[in-house]
Amino acid sequence: MNQIPNSLEARDVAFQLHSYTDARKHEEMGPLVIEKGEGIYVEDNSGKRYIEAMAGLWSVAVGFGEKRLVEAAARQMEKLPYYHTFAHRTHGPSVELAEKLVNMAPVPMSKAYFTNSGSEANDTAIKLIWYRSNAMGKPDKKKIISRVRGYHGVTIASASLTGLVNNHRSFDLPIANILHTSSPHYRTMKKDGETEVDFAKRCATELEDLILAEGPDTIAAFFGEPVIGAGGVVLPPDGYWEQIQPILKKYDILFVADEVICGFGRTGNMFGTETYNLQPDIMTLSKQLSSSYLPISALLVNEKVYGPVADESNKIGTFGHGYTASGHPVAAAVALENLKIIEERDLVGHVRDISPTFLKRLNSLQEHPLVIEARGIGLIGAVELAHESVKDTPGVLGGKVNASYLEKGLISRALGDTMAFCPPLIMSETQVNDMFDIAEAGINEVAKGL
């Protein structure tokens, strides 16, 4: 009989398959076991404390260990631990959260629909878009455009939207009717002598050319993050959204703003949609919605989307879509309390207050010989690394810097050779400086070893 491993690390290797991980390498090195968290910090099972510079996965807005969220979950768990929203059923937390989100949306929205992750929200958006096209007697208007380097999730449909090769390789993705247009990353995609404004115009021209080549009557929607997150923290170039949005309106193409990372204060406004003056028909929300204390996500749809969907459900006799945990009462209660905290403590204003320090320290790293670009807005940023000695092995430099950060007590995330920073919104100015002191020291250490 095989001996059962004793340590948590060994049991993890024995029994668990991990996301975004080399499974064979994991068998050799094992996991970092995080046991608890408080504020911007987490602690591993050896007692070592780390600054969590990624807020978990871009998501713990109010920090770790927020007792009000724990208490909100406990109260709701005692009252109604679970119920669904199928077949005319509802409950208080889902109603209150739907009302809250529709009312706080920066553009007119009609209804909220609840899902359990950003991936599910974007996947459901695709289904709604296709359903709507059929309802409107446009069965050929089904193609959807997203962007190279955009990130929209990992379900079959949302991973197809995602414009990153490793989300497609060996998965037989993307599926049919998902198209990709240009990445809006100015530094890597510009032509010689091209200004940001000129580059933005070219991105818009390439989008319009794609629409015309495919046939405008076949294009249903365009998905875009206000700021690309997991694709490397890519900010839109000057004038980009001002050029893109009129093209979508011109050809009657729905605009889906993926606010999964940008939403609820990350860019210095409640939504990235406000930061860039967007006019989406659908907004997808998750992560900071509940500070990821419990899984929950949502779509907000305007009347242009809702009306045909409602009519089609009446024609068929049902809207044949749903998740067991859609609008889960405990998750919804936690999300409501989380939003109260964000508003009561003016965390959006706090982001605006400390963003200058965050961006000053981030941009100062661009002076380092290993850094080829620093980019950021609000309280999200990244530094991209490069060195002649590892130019043919992408990701090696990011891996080395990431390992140095961990050793020094900082959790970042290496997106290839780009180091991302997306800390909890509660971070103080002193803590911002602490984070970047470690970040700079880690890059220096790796540079000395090259």
Coordinates of C-alpha atoms in Angstrom, one line a residue:
M1 CA 0.0 0.0 0.0
N2 CA 1.3 3.5 -0.9
Q3 CA 2.3 5.6 2.1
I4 CA 0.1 8.7 2.5
P5 CA 2.2 11.9 2.5
N6 CA 2.2 13.8 5.7
S7 CA 3.1 17.4 5.0
L8 CA 0.6 19.8 3.4
E9 CA 3.1 20.5 0.6
A10 CA 3.5 16.8 -0.1
R11 CA -0.3 16.2 0.0
D12 CA -0.8 19.1 -2.4
V13 CA 1.6 17.6 -4.9
A14 CA 0.0 14.2 -4.5
F15 CA -3.6 15.3 -5.0
Q16 CA -4.1 18.7 -6.6
L17 CA -3.7 20.0 -10.2
H18 CA -2.9 23.8 -10.2
S19 CA -3.9 26.6 -12.5
Y20 CA -1.2 28.4 -14.6
T21 CA 1.4 25.9 -13.3
D22 CA 3.9 23.5 -14.9
A23 CA 2.5 20.3 -13.4
R24 CA 5.8 18.4 -13.7
K25 CA 7.8 21.3 -12.2
H26 CA 5.3 21.5 -9.4
E27 CA 6.0 17.8 -8.6
E28 CA 9.6 18.8 -8.0
M29 CA 9.4 22.1 -6.2
G30 CA 6.0 21.9 -4.4
P31 CA 3.7 24.8 -3.4
L32 CA 4.0 27.9 -1.3
V33 CA 1.4 27.4 1.4
I34 CA -0.4 30.6 2.5
E35 CA -2.1 30.2 5.8
K36 CA -3.5 33.6 6.7
G37 CA -3.7 37.2 5.7
E38 CA -4.2 40.6 7.3
G39 CA -4.4 43.9 5.4
I40 CA -2.0 44.0 2.5
Y41 CA 0.0 41.0 4.0
V42 CA -0.2 37.2 3.8
E43 CA 1.7 34.7 5.8
D44 CA 2.9 31.3 4.8
N45 CA 3.0 28.1 7.0
S46 CA 6.5 28.9 8.2
G47 CA 5.4 32.2 9.6
K48 CA 7.1 34.3 6.8
R49 CA 5.1 37.4 5.9
Y50 CA 4.7 38.9 2.4
I51 CA 3.4 42.1 0.9
E52 CA 0.7 40.8 -1.4
A53 CA 1.3 43.1 -4.3
M54 CA -1.3 41.4 -6.5
A55 CA -4.2 41.6 -4.1
G56 CA -4.5 37.8 -4.6
L57 CA -5.4 37.8 -8.2
W58 CA -6.1 41.5 -8.8
S59 CA -9.0 41.3 -6.5
V60 CA -8.8 41.8 -2.7
A61 CA -9.8 45.5 -2.7
V62 CA -10.4 45.9 1.1
G63 CA -7.4 43.7 2.1
F64 CA -7.2 40.4 3.9
G65 CA -9.0 39.7 7.2
E66 CA -11.7 42.3 6.9
K67 CA -14.0 41.3 9.8
R68 CA -17.1 43.1 8.4
L69 CA -17.1 40.7 5.4
V70 CA -16.6 37.7 7.7
E71 CA -19.6 38.8 9.8
A72 CA -21.7 39.5 6.7
A73 CA -21.1 36.0 5.5
A74 CA -21.9 34.5 8.9
R75 CA -25.2 36.5 9.3
Q76 CA -26.4 35.4 5.9
M77 CA -25.3 31.9 6.4
E78 CA -27.4 31.6 9.5
K79 CA -30.5 33.3 7.8
L80 CA -30.5 31.7 4.4
P81 CA -27.3 29.8 3.5
Y82 CA -28.4 29.0 -0.1
Y83 CA -31.1 29.6 -2.5
H84 CA -31.4 29.9 -6.3
T85 CA -32.8 32.5 -8.7
F86 CA -34.4 30.0 -11.2
A87 CA -38.1 29.9 -12.2
H88 CA -39.3 33.2 -10.6
R89 CA -37.5 32.6 -7.3
T90 CA -35.3 35.3 -5.6
H91 CA -34.0 36.4 -2.2
G92 CA -33.0 39.7 -0.6
P93 CA -29.3 39.8 -1.1
S94 CA -29.5 39.2 -4.9
V95 CA -32.2 41.8 -5.3
E96 CA -30.3 44.4 -3.3
L97 CA -27.0 43.7 -5.1
A98 CA -28.7 43.8 -8.6
E99 CA -30.3 47.2 -7.7
K100 CA -27.0 48.5 -6.3
L101 CA -25.0 47.6 -9.4
V102 CA -27.6 48.9 -11.9
N103 CA -27.8 52.2 -10.0
M104 CA -24.0 52.7 -9.6
A105 CA -23.3 51.9 -13.2
P106 CA -21.7 54.8 -15.0
V107 CA -23.9 54.4 -18.1
P108 CA -27.6 53.5 -18.2
M109 CA -28.1 49.8 -17.5
S110 CA -31.3 47.8 -17.3
K111 CA -30.6 44.5 -15.6
A112 CA -28.0 42.6 -13.6
Y113 CA -27.3 38.9 -14.1
F114 CA -25.2 37.0 -11.6
T115 CA -22.5 34.4 -12.4
N116 CA -19.6 33.1 -10.3
S117 CA -16.4 34.2 -12.0
G118 CA -15.2 36.7 -14.6
S119 CA -14.8 33.8 -17.1
E120 CA -18.5 32.8 -16.5
A121 CA -19.6 36.4 -16.9
N122 CA -17.9 36.8 -20.3
D123 CA -19.0 33.3 -21.4
T124 CA -22.6 34.3 -20.5
A125 CA -22.2 37.6 -22.3
I126 CA -21.4 35.7 -25.5
K127 CA -24.5 33.5 -25.1
L128 CA -26.7 36.5 -24.5
I129 CA -25.3 38.2 -27.6
W130 CA -26.0 35.2 -29.8
Y131 CA -29.5 34.8 -28.2
R132 CA -30.2 38.4 -28.9
S133 CA -29.1 38.1 -32.6
N134 CA -31.5 35.2 -33.1
A135 CA -34.2 37.1 -31.3
M136 CA -33.7 40.0 -33.8
G137 CA -33.9 37.8 -36.8
K138 CA -30.1 38.1 -37.5
P139 CA -28.8 34.5 -37.3
D140 CA -25.6 35.4 -39.1
K141 CA -24.7 38.3 -36.8
K142 CA -22.7 36.1 -34.4
K143 CA -19.0 36.9 -34.8
I144 CA -17.2 38.5 -31.8
I145 CA -14.0 40.5 -31.9
S146 CA -11.6 40.8 -29.0
R147 CA -7.9 41.9 -29.0
V148 CA -4.5 40.3 -29.1
R149 CA -3.2 40.3 -25.4
G150 CA -6.7 40.8 -24.1
Y151 CA -7.7 38.6 -21.2
H152 CA -11.4 37.5 -20.7
G153 CA -11.2 34.2 -18.9
V154 CA -10.6 30.5 -19.4
T155 CA -14.0 28.8 -20.1
I156 CA -14.1 27.5 -23.7
A157 CA -15.8 30.6 -25.0
S158 CA -14.1 33.2 -22.8
A159 CA -10.6 31.6 -23.4
S160 CA -11.3 31.9 -27.1
L161 CA -11.8 35.7 -26.5
T162 CA -8.5 35.8 -24.6
G163 CA -5.8 36.8 -27.0
L164 CA -2.9 34.9 -25.4
V165 CA -1.3 31.9 -27.1
N166 CA -0.9 29.7 -24.0
N167 CA -4.7 29.9 -23.3
H168 CA -5.2 28.4 -26.8
R169 CA -2.4 25.9 -27.3
S170 CA -3.4 22.2 -26.9
F171 CA -7.0 23.2 -26.0
D172 CA -8.2 23.4 -29.6
L173 CA -9.0 27.0 -29.2
P174 CA -10.2 29.5 -30.3
I175 CA -13.7 28.3 -31.3
A176 CA -15.3 29.5 -34.5
N177 CA -16.7 33.0 -34.8
I178 CA -14.1 34.5 -32.4
L179 CA -11.8 37.0 -34.1
H180 CA -8.9 39.1 -32.8
T181 CA -7.8 42.5 -33.7
S182 CA -4.6 44.4 -33.0
S183 CA -3.0 44.7 -29.5
P184 CA -3.1 48.3 -28.3
H185 CA 0.4 48.1 -26.9
Y186 CA 2.1 51.2 -28.3
R187 CA 5.7 50.3 -27.6
T188 CA 5.7 46.9 -29.2
M189 CA 3.3 47.6 -32.0
K190 CA 4.0 51.1 -33.2
K191 CA 5.7 51.8 -36.6
D192 CA 8.8 54.0 -36.8
G193 CA 7.9 57.6 -36.2
E194 CA 4.3 56.8 -35.3
T195 CA 2.8 58.9 -32.5
E196 CA 0.4 57.4 -29.9
V197 CA -2.5 59.2 -31.6
D198 CA -1.4 57.9 -35.0
F199 CA -1.0 54.4 -33.6
A200 CA -4.5 54.6 -32.1
K201 CA -5.9 55.6 -35.4
R202 CA -4.2 52.7 -37.1
C203 CA -5.7 50.3 -34.5
A204 CA -9.1 51.7 -35.3
T205 CA -8.5 51.3 -39.0
E206 CA -7.4 47.7 -38.6
L207 CA -10.5 47.0 -36.6
E208 CA -12.7 48.6 -39.3
D209 CA -10.8 46.7 -42.0
L210 CA -11.5 43.4 -40.1
I211 CA -15.2 44.3 -39.8
L212 CA -15.5 45.0 -43.5
A213 CA -13.6 41.9 -44.5
E214 CA -15.8 39.7 -42.4
G215 CA -19.0 41.6 -43.3
P216 CA -20.5 44.1 -40.8
D217 CA -23.8 42.1 -40.8
T218 CA -21.9 39.1 -39.3
I219 CA -20.2 41.0 -36.4
A220 CA -22.2 41.0 -33.2
A221 CA -19.9 42.4 -30.5
F222 CA -16.5 43.7 -29.5
F223 CA -15.0 42.8 -26.1
G224 CA -12.3 45.0 -24.4
E225 CA -10.8 45.7 -21.0
P226 CA -10.5 49.4 -20.3
V227 CA -6.9 48.5 -19.3
I228 CA -5.6 45.1 -20.3
G229 CA -4.7 43.3 -17.1
A230 CA -3.3 39.7 -17.3
G231 CA -2.1 40.4 -20.9
G232 CA 0.7 42.6 -19.3
V233 CA -1.1 45.7 -17.9
V234 CA -1.4 47.5 -21.3
L235 CA -2.9 51.0 -21.1
P236 CA -4.8 52.3 -24.2
P237 CA -2.7 54.7 -26.2
D238 CA -3.8 58.3 -26.4
G239 CA -7.1 58.6 -28.3
Y240 CA -7.6 54.9 -28.6
W241 CA -11.1 54.5 -27.2
E242 CA -12.2 57.7 -28.9
Q243 CA -11.3 56.1 -32.2
I244 CA -12.6 52.6 -31.5
Q245 CA -16.1 53.4 -30.2
P246 CA -17.5 55.3 -33.2
I247 CA -16.6 52.3 -35.4
L248 CA -18.7 50.0 -33.2
K249 CA -21.6 52.4 -33.3
K250 CA -21.3 52.8 -37.1
Y251 CA -21.7 49.1 -37.7
D252 CA -24.2 48.4 -34.9
I253 CA -21.8 46.3 -32.9
L254 CA -22.4 45.8 -29.2
F255 CA -19.5 46.9 -26.9
V256 CA -18.7 44.7 -23.9
A257 CA -16.5 46.4 -21.3
D258 CA -14.7 43.8 -19.3
E259 CA -14.4 45.5 -15.9
V260 CA -13.3 42.3 -14.1
I261 CA -10.0 43.8 -13.0
C262 CA -10.6 47.6 -13.6
G263 CA -14.0 47.7 -11.7
F264 CA -14.5 49.1 -8.2
G265 CA -11.7 51.6 -7.9
R266 CA -8.6 50.1 -9.5
T267 CA -8.0 52.9 -12.1
G268 CA -8.8 55.8 -9.8
N269 CA -12.6 55.8 -10.6
M270 CA -15.2 53.4 -9.6
F271 CA -15.1 51.9 -13.1
G272 CA -12.5 51.9 -15.9
T273 CA -15.5 52.8 -18.1
E274 CA -15.5 56.2 -16.3
T275 CA -11.7 56.6 -16.6
Y276 CA -11.8 56.3 -20.4
N277 CA -15.3 57.7 -21.1
L278 CA -16.6 54.4 -22.5
Q279 CA -20.2 53.7 -23.5
P280 CA -20.6 49.9 -23.2
D281 CA -23.8 48.0 -23.8
I282 CA -22.7 45.2 -21.4
M283 CA -20.3 45.4 -18.4
T284 CA -18.8 42.3 -16.8
L285 CA -17.8 42.5 -13.2
S286 CA -16.1 40.3 -10.6
K287 CA -12.9 40.2 -8.4
Q288 CA -13.2 43.4 -6.4
L289 CA -17.0 43.0 -6.4
S290 CA -16.6 40.9 -3.3
S291 CA -12.8 41.4 -2.8
S292 CA -12.9 37.7 -3.8
Y293 CA -13.9 36.7 -0.3
L294 CA -16.5 34.6 -2.0
P295 CA -16.9 33.8 -5.7
I296 CA -19.4 36.1 -7.5
S297 CA -19.5 38.0 -10.7
A298 CA -22.1 39.9 -12.7
L299 CA -23.2 41.2 -16.1
L300 CA -24.9 44.5 -16.4
V301 CA -26.9 44.8 -19.7
N302 CA -28.6 47.9 -21.1
E303 CA -32.1 47.9 -22.5
K304 CA -30.8 47.5 -26.1
V305 CA -29.5 44.0 -25.0
Y306 CA -32.3 43.1 -22.4
G307 CA -35.3 43.9 -24.6
P308 CA -34.7 41.4 -27.4
V309 CA -33.6 38.8 -24.9
A310 CA -36.7 39.2 -22.8
D311 CA -38.9 39.0 -25.9
E312 CA -37.2 35.8 -27.1
S313 CA -37.6 34.2 -23.6
N314 CA -41.3 35.0 -23.9
K315 CA -41.5 33.5 -27.3
I316 CA -39.7 30.3 -26.2
G317 CA -41.3 30.2 -22.8
T318 CA -38.0 30.4 -20.8
F319 CA -34.6 31.9 -20.8
G320 CA -32.8 28.5 -20.8
H321 CA -29.6 29.5 -19.0
G322 CA -28.5 29.5 -15.4
Y323 CA -26.0 28.5 -12.7
T324 CA -26.8 26.7 -9.5
A325 CA -25.0 29.5 -7.5
S326 CA -26.2 32.5 -9.6
G327 CA -26.7 35.3 -7.1
H328 CA -25.8 33.1 -4.2
P329 CA -27.2 34.8 -1.1
V330 CA -24.0 34.6 1.0
A331 CA -21.8 35.8 -1.8
A332 CA -24.2 38.6 -2.6
A333 CA -24.4 39.6 1.0
V334 CA -20.6 39.8 1.2
A335 CA -20.4 41.8 -2.1
L336 CA -22.9 44.3 -0.7
E337 CA -20.9 44.8 2.5
N338 CA -17.7 45.0 0.4
L339 CA -19.2 47.8 -1.7
K340 CA -20.3 49.6 1.5
I341 CA -16.7 49.5 2.7
I342 CA -15.4 50.8 -0.6
E343 CA -17.8 53.7 -0.4
E344 CA -17.7 54.5 3.3
R345 CA -13.9 54.5 3.4
D346 CA -13.7 56.4 0.0
L347 CA -11.2 53.9 -1.3
V348 CA -11.6 55.3 -4.8
G349 CA -10.5 58.7 -3.5
H350 CA -7.8 57.0 -1.5
V351 CA -6.5 55.4 -4.8
R352 CA -6.4 58.8 -6.4
D353 CA -4.5 60.1 -3.3
I354 CA -1.8 57.5 -3.3
S355 CA -1.6 56.9 -7.1
P356 CA 1.0 59.6 -7.6
T357 CA 3.4 57.9 -5.2
F358 CA 2.6 54.5 -6.7
L359 CA 3.2 55.8 -10.3
K360 CA 6.3 57.8 -9.3
R361 CA 8.0 54.7 -7.8
L362 CA 6.8 52.5 -10.6
N363 CA 8.1 54.8 -13.3
S364 CA 11.4 55.3 -11.5
L365 CA 12.1 51.6 -12.1
Q366 CA 12.2 52.4 -15.8
E367 CA 15.7 53.9 -15.2
H368 CA 17.0 50.4 -14.3
P369 CA 19.0 48.7 -17.1
L370 CA 16.8 45.6 -16.9
V371 CA 13.5 47.5 -17.4
I372 CA 12.4 48.5 -20.9
E373 CA 9.1 49.9 -19.9
A374 CA 7.0 50.9 -16.9
R375 CA 3.3 51.5 -17.3
G376 CA 0.4 52.1 -14.9
I377 CA -2.6 54.0 -13.9
G378 CA -4.4 54.3 -10.5
L379 CA -3.2 51.4 -8.5
I380 CA -2.3 49.0 -11.2
G381 CA 1.0 48.8 -13.0
A382 CA 3.8 46.7 -14.4
V383 CA 7.5 46.8 -15.4
E384 CA 8.6 44.9 -18.4
L385 CA 12.1 43.4 -18.3
A386 CA 14.7 42.4 -20.9
H387 CA 18.4 41.4 -21.0
E388 CA 20.6 40.3 -23.9
S389 CA 21.7 37.1 -22.1
V390 CA 18.1 35.7 -21.9
K391 CA 16.5 37.3 -25.0
D392 CA 15.9 33.9 -26.6
T393 CA 14.2 32.4 -23.5
P394 CA 11.1 34.5 -22.8
G395 CA 9.9 34.3 -19.2
V396 CA 13.2 33.3 -17.7
L397 CA 14.0 36.9 -16.5
G398 CA 10.5 37.3 -15.0
G399 CA 10.9 34.0 -13.2
K400 CA 14.2 35.0 -11.7
V401 CA 12.9 38.4 -10.5
N402 CA 9.7 36.7 -9.2
A403 CA 11.8 34.2 -7.1
S404 CA 13.9 37.1 -5.7
Y405 CA 10.8 38.9 -4.7
L406 CA 9.4 35.9 -2.9
E407 CA 12.7 35.5 -1.0
K408 CA 12.5 39.1 0.0
G409 CA 8.9 39.0 1.1
L410 CA 7.0 40.3 -1.9
I411 CA 4.4 38.5 -4.0
S412 CA 4.1 39.9 -7.5
R413 CA 3.2 38.0 -10.7
A414 CA 5.4 37.4 -13.6
L415 CA 3.4 37.8 -16.8
G416 CA 6.2 36.4 -19.0
D417 CA 8.9 39.0 -18.4
T418 CA 6.5 41.6 -17.1
M419 CA 6.2 42.1 -13.4
A420 CA 2.7 43.2 -12.3
F421 CA 1.7 45.3 -9.3
C422 CA -2.0 45.4 -8.3
P423 CA -2.1 45.7 -4.5
P424 CA -5.2 46.0 -2.2
L425 CA -6.8 49.4 -2.5
I426 CA -6.2 50.0 1.3
M427 CA -2.5 50.2 0.8
S428 CA -0.9 53.2 2.5
E429 CA 1.8 55.5 1.0
T430 CA 4.4 54.0 3.4
Q431 CA 3.4 50.5 2.2
V432 CA 3.7 51.6 -1.4
N433 CA 7.2 52.6 -0.8
D434 CA 7.9 49.4 1.1
M435 CA 6.6 47.4 -1.9
F436 CA 8.8 49.2 -4.4
D437 CA 11.9 49.1 -2.2
I438 CA 11.7 45.3 -2.3
A439 CA 10.8 45.4 -6.0
E440 CA 13.9 47.5 -6.8
A441 CA 16.1 45.4 -4.6
G442 CA 14.9 42.2 -6.3
I443 CA 15.6 43.6 -9.8
N444 CA 19.1 44.7 -8.6
E445 CA 19.9 41.3 -7.2
V446 CA 18.9 39.5 -10.5
A447 CA 20.9 42.1 -12.5
K448 CA 24.1 41.3 -10.6
G449 CA 23.7 37.6 -11.3
L450 CA 23.4 38.0 -15.1

